[in-house]
Structures are given as C-alpha cells and as structure tokens.
Amino acid sequence: MTRTEFLKNLKLGGGALMSIYCMGAITSCANEDTPLPATSTNPDPIKNGKIDFTLDLTMDANKALKADGGFLYNGNIIVARSKDAKYIALSKICTHVGTTVEFQKDTNDIYCPNHGSKFDLTGKVTKSPAPSPLKMYQTELLASGTKLRVYEA
Ligand code: FES
C-alpha cells in the first residue's frame, strides 16, 4: 500500500490529507512517485588513500548504471552512464559551495541544482558560478561488463 492509498483509507478530505502530508506526520511533501538517484551500498570507496572501488552492475543497488542516463553516488563520487553508454566518474561536490551535483540525461552533462553550474563529462565547468572543475576518476569495465571499477590514476 502506498502512502497515498493509506491516507485515502482514513477517509479524510483533500484539505485534511494535505495538512497531514505537510505537517510533519509524513516526513516529506515530495511526490512519492519521484524517483531519487540510487545510493550505492558498496563498501568504502577509498583504498590505500586513493579512490578505488568496484560496483557490481548485477546488484539492484547499482541498476541505475544499466541504462543510459542513469547515475548513482558512492561516497563523494557520482558515477553515471552517459547517453552514448560511456561510464564517467567525477567528484559529486560542486566546486562553488559544495552542493551535490546531478547527471542530466537530456543534456548529457552534470548540473548543480543549487546555483545552476554545469560541467561536461570530464568535469570541466561549462556554466559558472563554479570556479573550478570537478575531479575526474577513471572507469573500467571488468568481468565481461558486469563490474565497473572506479579509480584514481
Ligand atoms: S553550489 Fe553548485 S553552483 Fe553553487
């Protein structure tokens, strides 16, 4: 049963439903159908002081990376699959004031929802106010494409 179905079963009117949604009885007023980027459950992304982790693409937690335009976060890294099926990995921390960036499928780039900075798939700033690029990491498909390694060169 969804949150909406549960509240409808209480036989409350629309105004009462909105009050319950937004008074804190429910923790968010967001549309329950809005998908959020998956968060990987992978272990510590740092090995020997450097970024180095491998995502199992057969796991549900990483299924966002099975489709072009999908992305997820692991630690402070955003990992995305571009429109042309290339894997990219960048720091997820915007260089302006540190907001978590997002991959945008339509424009095939990285966007910061805080002040609108944009970055290309190498992390280069294409729209300010971000003052410097996002750090880029290497990606490598392993095990016949079922695993994706992200690492610092
Ligand atoms: S924090 Fe990203 S543009 Fe300001």
mmCIF file with all atom_site columns, C-alpha atoms and ligand atoms in Angstrom:
data_model
loop_
_atom_site.group_PDB
_atom_site.id
_atom_site.type_symbol
_atom_site.label_atom_id
_atom_site.label_alt_id
_atom_site.label_comp_id
_atom_site.label_asym_id
_atom_site.label_entity_id
_atom_site.label_seq_id
_atom_site.pdbx_PDB_ins_code
_atom_site.Cartn_x
_atom_site.Cartn_y
_atom_site.Cartn_z
_atom_site.occupancy
_atom_site.B_iso_or_equiv
_atom_site.pdbx_formal_charge
_atom_site.auth_seq_id
_atom_site.auth_comp_id
_atom_site.auth_asym_id
_atom_site.auth_atom_id
_atom_site.pdbx_PDB_model_num
ATOM   1   C  CA  . MET A 1 1   ? 0.000   0.000  0.000   1.00 0.00 ? 1   MET A CA  1
ATOM   2   C  CA  . THR A 1 2   ? 1.349   3.436  -0.921  1.00 0.00 ? 2   THR A CA  1
ATOM   3   C  CA  . ARG A 1 3   ? 1.333   6.423  1.397   1.00 0.00 ? 3   ARG A CA  1
ATOM   4   C  CA  . THR A 1 4   ? -1.496  7.989  -0.633  1.00 0.00 ? 4   THR A CA  1
ATOM   5   C  CA  . GLU A 1 5   ? -3.620  4.808  -0.506  1.00 0.00 ? 5   GLU A CA  1
ATOM   6   C  CA  . PHE A 1 6   ? -3.117  4.607  3.253   1.00 0.00 ? 6   PHE A CA  1
ATOM   7   C  CA  . LEU A 1 7   ? -4.258  8.179  3.796   1.00 0.00 ? 7   LEU A CA  1
ATOM   8   C  CA  . LYS A 1 8   ? -7.245  7.744  1.463   1.00 0.00 ? 8   LYS A CA  1
ATOM   9   C  CA  . ASN A 1 9   ? -8.291  4.730  3.526   1.00 0.00 ? 9   ASN A CA  1
ATOM   10  C  CA  . LEU A 1 10  ? -8.558  7.055  6.519   1.00 0.00 ? 10  LEU A CA  1
ATOM   11  C  CA  . LYS A 1 11  ? -11.475 8.734  4.624   1.00 0.00 ? 11  LYS A CA  1
ATOM   12  C  CA  . LEU A 1 12  ? -10.145 12.232 5.112   1.00 0.00 ? 12  LEU A CA  1
ATOM   13  C  CA  . GLY A 1 13  ? -10.990 15.133 2.800   1.00 0.00 ? 13  GLY A CA  1
ATOM   14  C  CA  . GLY A 1 14  ? -8.426  16.690 0.460   1.00 0.00 ? 14  GLY A CA  1
ATOM   15  C  CA  . GLY A 1 15  ? -7.588  19.579 2.813   1.00 0.00 ? 15  GLY A CA  1
ATOM   16  C  CA  . ALA A 1 16  ? -7.070  17.251 5.750   1.00 0.00 ? 16  ALA A CA  1
ATOM   17  C  CA  . LEU A 1 17  ? -4.896  14.994 3.587   1.00 0.00 ? 17  LEU A CA  1
ATOM   18  C  CA  . MET A 1 18  ? -2.683  17.914 2.544   1.00 0.00 ? 18  MET A CA  1
ATOM   19  C  CA  . SER A 1 19  ? -2.391  19.002 6.180   1.00 0.00 ? 19  SER A CA  1
ATOM   20  C  CA  . ILE A 1 20  ? -1.222  15.546 7.195   1.00 0.00 ? 20  ILE A CA  1
ATOM   21  C  CA  . TYR A 1 21  ? 1.201   15.417 4.279   1.00 0.00 ? 21  TYR A CA  1
ATOM   22  C  CA  . CYS A 1 22  ? 2.800   18.722 5.138   1.00 0.00 ? 22  CYS A CA  1
ATOM   23  C  CA  . MET A 1 23  ? 2.582   18.961 8.951   1.00 0.00 ? 23  MET A CA  1
ATOM   24  C  CA  . GLY A 1 24  ? 5.364   16.543 9.580   1.00 0.00 ? 24  GLY A CA  1
ATOM   25  C  CA  . ALA A 1 25  ? 3.262   13.429 10.112  1.00 0.00 ? 25  ALA A CA  1
ATOM   26  C  CA  . ILE A 1 26  ? 4.868   12.408 6.859   1.00 0.00 ? 26  ILE A CA  1
ATOM   27  C  CA  . THR A 1 27  ? 8.474   13.450 6.536   1.00 0.00 ? 27  THR A CA  1
ATOM   28  C  CA  . SER A 1 28  ? 8.239   14.942 3.057   1.00 0.00 ? 28  SER A CA  1
ATOM   29  C  CA  . CYS A 1 29  ? 5.857   16.805 0.788   1.00 0.00 ? 29  CYS A CA  1
ATOM   30  C  CA  . ALA A 1 30  ? 7.665   15.439 -2.253  1.00 0.00 ? 30  ALA A CA  1
ATOM   31  C  CA  . ASN A 1 31  ? 5.770   13.462 -4.845  1.00 0.00 ? 31  ASN A CA  1
ATOM   32  C  CA  . GLU A 1 32  ? 6.080   9.848  -3.756  1.00 0.00 ? 32  GLU A CA  1
ATOM   33  C  CA  . ASP A 1 33  ? 6.423   8.804  -7.367  1.00 0.00 ? 33  ASP A CA  1
ATOM   34  C  CA  . THR A 1 34  ? 9.519   10.953 -7.982  1.00 0.00 ? 34  THR A CA  1
ATOM   35  C  CA  . PRO A 1 35  ? 12.487  8.636  -8.403  1.00 0.00 ? 35  PRO A CA  1
ATOM   36  C  CA  . LEU A 1 36  ? 15.600  9.506  -6.461  1.00 0.00 ? 36  LEU A CA  1
ATOM   37  C  CA  . PRO A 1 37  ? 19.068  8.570  -7.628  1.00 0.00 ? 37  PRO A CA  1
ATOM   38  C  CA  . ALA A 1 38  ? 20.116  5.264  -6.201  1.00 0.00 ? 38  ALA A CA  1
ATOM   39  C  CA  . THR A 1 39  ? 22.697  5.298  -3.468  1.00 0.00 ? 39  THR A CA  1
ATOM   40  C  CA  . SER A 1 40  ? 25.157  2.500  -3.753  1.00 0.00 ? 40  SER A CA  1
ATOM   41  C  CA  . THR A 1 41  ? 25.651  0.182  -0.814  1.00 0.00 ? 41  THR A CA  1
ATOM   42  C  CA  . ASN A 1 42  ? 29.187  -0.510 -1.822  1.00 0.00 ? 42  ASN A CA  1
ATOM   43  C  CA  . PRO A 1 43  ? 31.954  -0.512 0.760   1.00 0.00 ? 43  PRO A CA  1
ATOM   44  C  CA  . ASP A 1 44  ? 34.373  2.284  1.455   1.00 0.00 ? 44  ASP A CA  1
ATOM   45  C  CA  . PRO A 1 45  ? 35.363  3.829  -1.876  1.00 0.00 ? 45  PRO A CA  1
ATOM   46  C  CA  . ILE A 1 46  ? 38.878  4.616  -0.635  1.00 0.00 ? 46  ILE A CA  1
ATOM   47  C  CA  . LYS A 1 47  ? 41.652  2.047  -0.809  1.00 0.00 ? 47  LYS A CA  1
ATOM   48  C  CA  . ASN A 1 48  ? 45.216  2.850  0.272   1.00 0.00 ? 48  ASN A CA  1
ATOM   49  C  CA  . GLY A 1 49  ? 44.332  6.535  0.471   1.00 0.00 ? 49  GLY A CA  1
ATOM   50  C  CA  . LYS A 1 50  ? 43.002  6.707  -3.092  1.00 0.00 ? 50  LYS A CA  1
ATOM   51  C  CA  . ILE A 1 51  ? 39.603  6.325  -4.694  1.00 0.00 ? 51  ILE A CA  1
ATOM   52  C  CA  . ASP A 1 52  ? 39.365  2.727  -5.882  1.00 0.00 ? 52  ASP A CA  1
ATOM   53  C  CA  . PHE A 1 53  ? 36.142  0.733  -5.807  1.00 0.00 ? 53  PHE A CA  1
ATOM   54  C  CA  . THR A 1 54  ? 34.262  -1.718 -7.966  1.00 0.00 ? 54  THR A CA  1
ATOM   55  C  CA  . LEU A 1 55  ? 30.499  -1.640 -8.494  1.00 0.00 ? 55  LEU A CA  1
ATOM   56  C  CA  . ASP A 1 56  ? 28.730  -4.915 -9.206  1.00 0.00 ? 56  ASP A CA  1
ATOM   57  C  CA  . LEU A 1 57  ? 26.356  -3.948 -12.016 1.00 0.00 ? 57  LEU A CA  1
ATOM   58  C  CA  . THR A 1 58  ? 24.231  -7.037 -11.410 1.00 0.00 ? 58  THR A CA  1
ATOM   59  C  CA  . MET A 1 59  ? 23.179  -5.745 -7.964  1.00 0.00 ? 59  MET A CA  1
ATOM   60  C  CA  . ASP A 1 60  ? 19.872  -3.910 -7.566  1.00 0.00 ? 60  ASP A CA  1
ATOM   61  C  CA  . ALA A 1 61  ? 21.664  -1.094 -5.742  1.00 0.00 ? 61  ALA A CA  1
ATOM   62  C  CA  . ASN A 1 62  ? 23.617  -0.348 -8.925  1.00 0.00 ? 62  ASN A CA  1
ATOM   63  C  CA  . LYS A 1 63  ? 20.915  -0.943 -11.515 1.00 0.00 ? 63  LYS A CA  1
ATOM   64  C  CA  . ALA A 1 64  ? 20.774  2.779  -12.363 1.00 0.00 ? 64  ALA A CA  1
ATOM   65  C  CA  . LEU A 1 65  ? 24.002  2.238  -14.271 1.00 0.00 ? 65  LEU A CA  1
ATOM   66  C  CA  . LYS A 1 66  ? 22.454  -0.342 -16.583 1.00 0.00 ? 66  LYS A CA  1
ATOM   67  C  CA  . ALA A 1 67  ? 20.633  2.355  -18.580 1.00 0.00 ? 67  ALA A CA  1
ATOM   68  C  CA  . ASP A 1 68  ? 21.950  5.355  -20.478 1.00 0.00 ? 68  ASP A CA  1
ATOM   69  C  CA  . GLY A 1 69  ? 21.382  8.446  -18.368 1.00 0.00 ? 69  GLY A CA  1
ATOM   70  C  CA  . GLY A 1 70  ? 21.392  6.556  -15.068 1.00 0.00 ? 70  GLY A CA  1
ATOM   71  C  CA  . PHE A 1 71  ? 23.585  7.606  -12.184 1.00 0.00 ? 71  PHE A CA  1
ATOM   72  C  CA  . LEU A 1 72  ? 24.330  6.932  -8.547  1.00 0.00 ? 72  LEU A CA  1
ATOM   73  C  CA  . TYR A 1 73  ? 26.603  8.078  -5.777  1.00 0.00 ? 73  TYR A CA  1
ATOM   74  C  CA  . ASN A 1 74  ? 29.239  6.133  -3.906  1.00 0.00 ? 74  ASN A CA  1
ATOM   75  C  CA  . GLY A 1 75  ? 30.938  8.128  -1.196  1.00 0.00 ? 75  GLY A CA  1
ATOM   76  C  CA  . ASN A 1 76  ? 31.741  11.519 -2.686  1.00 0.00 ? 76  ASN A CA  1
ATOM   77  C  CA  . ILE A 1 77  ? 31.713  10.230 -6.253  1.00 0.00 ? 77  ILE A CA  1
ATOM   78  C  CA  . ILE A 1 78  ? 28.942  10.487 -8.847  1.00 0.00 ? 78  ILE A CA  1
ATOM   79  C  CA  . VAL A 1 79  ? 29.047  7.607  -11.321 1.00 0.00 ? 79  VAL A CA  1
ATOM   80  C  CA  . ALA A 1 80  ? 26.936  7.950  -14.456 1.00 0.00 ? 80  ALA A CA  1
ATOM   81  C  CA  . ARG A 1 81  ? 26.277  6.234  -17.740 1.00 0.00 ? 81  ARG A CA  1
ATOM   82  C  CA  . SER A 1 82  ? 26.166  8.838  -20.487 1.00 0.00 ? 82  SER A CA  1
ATOM   83  C  CA  . LYS A 1 83  ? 23.758  8.979  -23.420 1.00 0.00 ? 83  LYS A CA  1
ATOM   84  C  CA  . ASP A 1 84  ? 26.290  7.077  -25.522 1.00 0.00 ? 84  ASP A CA  1
ATOM   85  C  CA  . ALA A 1 85  ? 26.751  4.330  -22.921 1.00 0.00 ? 85  ALA A CA  1
ATOM   86  C  CA  . LYS A 1 86  ? 30.087  5.554  -21.570 1.00 0.00 ? 86  LYS A CA  1
ATOM   87  C  CA  . TYR A 1 87  ? 30.740  5.404  -17.857 1.00 0.00 ? 87  TYR A CA  1
ATOM   88  C  CA  . ILE A 1 88  ? 32.014  8.517  -16.138 1.00 0.00 ? 88  ILE A CA  1
ATOM   89  C  CA  . ALA A 1 89  ? 33.009  9.195  -12.546 1.00 0.00 ? 89  ALA A CA  1
ATOM   90  C  CA  . LEU A 1 90  ? 33.507  12.624 -11.014 1.00 0.00 ? 90  LEU A CA  1
ATOM   91  C  CA  . SER A 1 91  ? 33.555  14.247 -7.622  1.00 0.00 ? 91  SER A CA  1
ATOM   92  C  CA  . LYS A 1 92  ? 29.920  14.858 -6.651  1.00 0.00 ? 92  LYS A CA  1
ATOM   93  C  CA  . ILE A 1 93  ? 30.831  18.007 -4.702  1.00 0.00 ? 93  ILE A CA  1
ATOM   94  C  CA  . CYS A 1 94  ? 30.218  21.224 -6.618  1.00 0.00 ? 94  CYS A CA  1
ATOM   95  C  CA  . THR A 1 95  ? 33.270  23.461 -6.514  1.00 0.00 ? 95  THR A CA  1
ATOM   96  C  CA  . HIS A 1 96  ? 31.124  26.530 -5.805  1.00 0.00 ? 96  HIS A CA  1
ATOM   97  C  CA  . VAL A 1 97  ? 29.799  25.828 -2.302  1.00 0.00 ? 97  VAL A CA  1
ATOM   98  C  CA  . GLY A 1 98  ? 29.706  22.056 -2.154  1.00 0.00 ? 98  GLY A CA  1
ATOM   99  C  CA  . THR A 1 99  ? 26.219  21.039 -3.256  1.00 0.00 ? 99  THR A CA  1
ATOM   100 C  CA  . THR A 1 100 ? 25.812  17.507 -4.610  1.00 0.00 ? 100 THR A CA  1
ATOM   101 C  CA  . VAL A 1 101 ? 25.687  17.593 -8.402  1.00 0.00 ? 101 VAL A CA  1
ATOM   102 C  CA  . GLU A 1 102 ? 23.415  15.505 -10.632 1.00 0.00 ? 102 GLU A CA  1
ATOM   103 C  CA  . PHE A 1 103 ? 23.726  13.893 -14.046 1.00 0.00 ? 103 PHE A CA  1
ATOM   104 C  CA  . GLN A 1 104 ? 21.307  15.275 -16.633 1.00 0.00 ? 104 GLN A CA  1
ATOM   105 C  CA  . LYS A 1 105 ? 20.308  12.787 -19.261 1.00 0.00 ? 105 LYS A CA  1
ATOM   106 C  CA  . ASP A 1 106 ? 18.702  15.290 -21.642 1.00 0.00 ? 106 ASP A CA  1
ATOM   107 C  CA  . THR A 1 107 ? 21.792  17.469 -21.956 1.00 0.00 ? 107 THR A CA  1
ATOM   108 C  CA  . ASN A 1 108 ? 24.285  14.693 -21.191 1.00 0.00 ? 108 ASN A CA  1
ATOM   109 C  CA  . ASP A 1 109 ? 26.114  16.769 -18.609 1.00 0.00 ? 109 ASP A CA  1
ATOM   110 C  CA  . ILE A 1 110 ? 26.439  17.436 -14.903 1.00 0.00 ? 110 ILE A CA  1
ATOM   111 C  CA  . TYR A 1 111 ? 24.249  20.027 -13.207 1.00 0.00 ? 111 TYR A CA  1
ATOM   112 C  CA  . CYS A 1 112 ? 24.359  21.656 -9.799  1.00 0.00 ? 112 CYS A CA  1
ATOM   113 C  CA  . PRO A 1 113 ? 20.817  22.297 -8.557  1.00 0.00 ? 113 PRO A CA  1
ATOM   114 C  CA  . ASN A 1 114 ? 21.918  24.979 -6.095  1.00 0.00 ? 114 ASN A CA  1
ATOM   115 C  CA  . HIS A 1 115 ? 23.072  27.838 -8.340  1.00 0.00 ? 115 HIS A CA  1
ATOM   116 C  CA  . GLY A 1 116 ? 22.920  26.234 -11.778 1.00 0.00 ? 116 GLY A CA  1
ATOM   117 C  CA  . SER A 1 117 ? 26.550  25.470 -12.575 1.00 0.00 ? 117 SER A CA  1
ATOM   118 C  CA  . LYS A 1 118 ? 27.128  22.953 -15.326 1.00 0.00 ? 118 LYS A CA  1
ATOM   119 C  CA  . PHE A 1 119 ? 30.043  20.649 -16.050 1.00 0.00 ? 119 PHE A CA  1
ATOM   120 C  CA  . ASP A 1 120 ? 30.879  18.487 -19.041 1.00 0.00 ? 120 ASP A CA  1
ATOM   121 C  CA  . LEU A 1 121 ? 31.602  14.785 -18.733 1.00 0.00 ? 121 LEU A CA  1
ATOM   122 C  CA  . THR A 1 122 ? 35.268  15.462 -17.988 1.00 0.00 ? 122 THR A CA  1
ATOM   123 C  CA  . GLY A 1 123 ? 34.297  17.726 -15.081 1.00 0.00 ? 123 GLY A CA  1
ATOM   124 C  CA  . LYS A 1 124 ? 35.149  20.987 -16.902 1.00 0.00 ? 124 LYS A CA  1
ATOM   125 C  CA  . VAL A 1 125 ? 32.966  23.954 -15.933 1.00 0.00 ? 125 VAL A CA  1
ATOM   126 C  CA  . THR A 1 126 ? 30.669  24.940 -18.813 1.00 0.00 ? 126 THR A CA  1
ATOM   127 C  CA  . LYS A 1 127 ? 28.499  27.338 -16.815 1.00 0.00 ? 127 LYS A CA  1
ATOM   128 C  CA  . SER A 1 128 ? 29.510  29.339 -13.746 1.00 0.00 ? 128 SER A CA  1
ATOM   129 C  CA  . PRO A 1 129 ? 29.443  30.204 -10.863 1.00 0.00 ? 129 PRO A CA  1
ATOM   130 C  CA  . ALA A 1 130 ? 31.511  27.071 -10.130 1.00 0.00 ? 130 ALA A CA  1
ATOM   131 C  CA  . PRO A 1 131 ? 35.124  28.324 -10.166 1.00 0.00 ? 131 PRO A CA  1
ATOM   132 C  CA  . SER A 1 132 ? 36.926  25.080 -10.998 1.00 0.00 ? 132 SER A CA  1
ATOM   133 C  CA  . PRO A 1 133 ? 36.340  21.642 -12.495 1.00 0.00 ? 133 PRO A CA  1
ATOM   134 C  CA  . LEU A 1 134 ? 35.079  18.527 -10.756 1.00 0.00 ? 134 LEU A CA  1
ATOM   135 C  CA  . LYS A 1 135 ? 37.811  15.968 -10.177 1.00 0.00 ? 135 LYS A CA  1
ATOM   136 C  CA  . MET A 1 136 ? 37.539  13.159 -12.708 1.00 0.00 ? 136 MET A CA  1
ATOM   137 C  CA  . TYR A 1 137 ? 38.204  9.478  -11.995 1.00 0.00 ? 137 TYR A CA  1
ATOM   138 C  CA  . GLN A 1 138 ? 38.998  6.600  -14.315 1.00 0.00 ? 138 GLN A CA  1
ATOM   139 C  CA  . THR A 1 139 ? 36.413  3.924  -15.107 1.00 0.00 ? 139 THR A CA  1
ATOM   140 C  CA  . GLU A 1 140 ? 36.988  0.419  -16.397 1.00 0.00 ? 140 GLU A CA  1
ATOM   141 C  CA  . LEU A 1 141 ? 34.519  -2.367 -17.151 1.00 0.00 ? 141 LEU A CA  1
ATOM   142 C  CA  . LEU A 1 142 ? 35.548  -5.763 -15.779 1.00 0.00 ? 142 LEU A CA  1
ATOM   143 C  CA  . ALA A 1 143 ? 34.188  -9.301 -15.734 1.00 0.00 ? 143 ALA A CA  1
ATOM   144 C  CA  . SER A 1 144 ? 32.520  -9.133 -19.154 1.00 0.00 ? 144 SER A CA  1
ATOM   145 C  CA  . GLY A 1 145 ? 30.880  -5.826 -18.328 1.00 0.00 ? 145 GLY A CA  1
ATOM   146 C  CA  . THR A 1 146 ? 29.247  -6.950 -15.078 1.00 0.00 ? 146 THR A CA  1
ATOM   147 C  CA  . LYS A 1 147 ? 31.550  -4.881 -12.854 1.00 0.00 ? 147 LYS A CA  1
ATOM   148 C  CA  . LEU A 1 148 ? 32.671  -1.275 -13.064 1.00 0.00 ? 148 LEU A CA  1
ATOM   149 C  CA  . ARG A 1 149 ? 35.886  -0.195 -11.408 1.00 0.00 ? 149 ARG A CA  1
ATOM   150 C  CA  . VAL A 1 150 ? 36.293  3.485  -10.497 1.00 0.00 ? 150 VAL A CA  1
ATOM   151 C  CA  . TYR A 1 151 ? 39.750  4.586  -9.515  1.00 0.00 ? 151 TYR A CA  1
ATOM   152 C  CA  . GLU A 1 152 ? 42.223  7.377  -9.200  1.00 0.00 ? 152 GLU A CA  1
ATOM   153 C  CA  . ALA A 1 153 ? 45.034  7.212  -11.776 1.00 0.00 ? 153 ALA A CA  1
HETATM 154 S  S1  . FES B 2 .   ? 26.871  25.122 -5.112  1.00 0.00 ? 1   FES B S1  1
HETATM 155 FE FE1 . FES B 2 .   ? 26.916  24.436 -7.162  1.00 0.00 ? 1   FES B FE1 1
HETATM 156 S  S2  . FES B 2 .   ? 26.573  26.216 -8.308  1.00 0.00 ? 1   FES B S2  1
HETATM 157 FE FE2 . FES B 2 .   ? 26.569  26.918 -6.276  1.00 0.00 ? 1   FES B FE2 1
#
